[in-house]
Coordinates of C-alpha atoms in Angstrom, one line a residue:
M197 CA -123.3 -0.4 78.4
E198 CA -119.9 1.1 78.1
Y199 CA -118.2 2.2 74.9
A200 CA -115.4 -0.1 73.9
P201 CA -112.9 1.3 71.3
P202 CA -112.7 -0.8 68.1
L203 CA -109.9 -3.3 67.9
P204 CA -107.2 -2.5 65.4
T205 CA -107.8 -4.5 62.2
I206 CA -105.0 -5.9 60.1
P207 CA -105.9 -6.5 56.5
L208 CA -105.6 -10.1 55.4
F209 CA -104.5 -9.2 51.9
P210 CA -102.2 -6.3 50.8
G211 CA -103.6 -3.7 48.4
V212 CA -103.7 -4.2 44.7
P213 CA -101.0 -2.2 42.8
G214 CA -102.4 0.9 41.2
G215 CA -101.4 2.7 38.0
P216 CA -98.1 4.2 39.1
E217 CA -96.9 0.9 40.6
L218 CA -97.8 -1.0 37.5
L219 CA -95.9 1.5 35.4
I220 CA -92.8 1.1 37.6
L221 CA -93.1 -2.7 37.2
L222 CA -93.4 -2.4 33.5
L223 CA -90.3 -0.1 33.3
V224 CA -88.3 -2.6 35.4
F225 CA -89.4 -5.5 33.2
V226 CA -88.4 -3.6 30.1
L227 CA -85.0 -2.6 31.5
L228 CA -84.1 -6.0 32.9
I229 CA -85.5 -8.3 30.1
G230 CA -86.5 -6.3 27.1
L231 CA -83.4 -4.2 26.6
P232 CA -80.9 -7.1 26.8
A233 CA -83.1 -9.2 24.5
L234 CA -83.3 -6.3 22.0
L235 CA -79.5 -5.8 22.1
L236 CA -78.9 -9.6 21.6
L237 CA -81.3 -9.7 18.6
G238 CA -79.8 -6.5 17.1
G239 CA -76.3 -7.8 17.5
G240 CA -77.2 -11.2 16.0
A241 CA -78.8 -9.5 13.0
Y242 CA -75.7 -7.3 12.6
L243 CA -73.4 -10.3 12.6
V244 CA -75.6 -12.2 10.2
T245 CA -75.7 -9.3 7.6
R246 CA -72.1 -8.4 8.0
G247 CA -70.8 -12.0 7.9
D248 CA -72.5 -12.8 4.5
D249 CA -70.2 -10.5 2.6
D250 CA -66.9 -12.1 3.6
R251 CA -68.0 -15.7 3.2
P252 CA -67.0 -17.4 -0.1
S253 CA -69.7 -19.1 -2.1
R254 CA -70.2 -22.8 -2.2
S255 CA -68.9 -23.2 -5.7
E256 CA -65.7 -21.3 -4.8
L257 CA -65.2 -23.6 -1.8
Q258 CA -65.7 -26.7 -4.0
A259 CA -63.2 -25.4 -6.6
R260 CA -60.7 -24.8 -3.8
V261 CA -61.2 -28.3 -2.4
E262 CA -60.7 -29.8 -5.8
E263 CA -57.5 -27.7 -6.3
L264 CA -56.1 -28.9 -3.0
E265 CA -57.0 -32.5 -3.6
A266 CA -55.1 -32.3 -7.0
E267 CA -52.1 -30.8 -5.3
V268 CA -52.1 -33.5 -2.6
E269 CA -52.3 -36.2 -5.3
K270 CA -49.3 -34.7 -7.1
L271 CA -47.3 -34.6 -3.9
R272 CA -48.2 -38.2 -3.2
E273 CA -47.0 -39.3 -6.7
R274 CA -43.8 -37.4 -6.3
D275 CA -43.2 -38.9 -2.9
D276 CA -43.8 -42.4 -4.3
E277 CA -41.3 -41.8 -7.1
E278 CA -38.6 -40.7 -4.6
T279 CA -39.0 -43.9 -2.5

């Protein structure tokens, strides 16, 4: 019997990623998804906390609406008297 060299074998499945590859995947995931999400949440929190100081209270808004309604009523009465 003669010696036949072994046939080259091609693996059916690629290798499982090891530690360094998984760390690189984690870094890419954090940079592409985690960082923008963190920036959006931080920006939203900033806008919510900053926006509360400038906003008038509900009672102030209601008083302003009543004041404007009274002014509109006076203008309507004056307009009715002129016509």
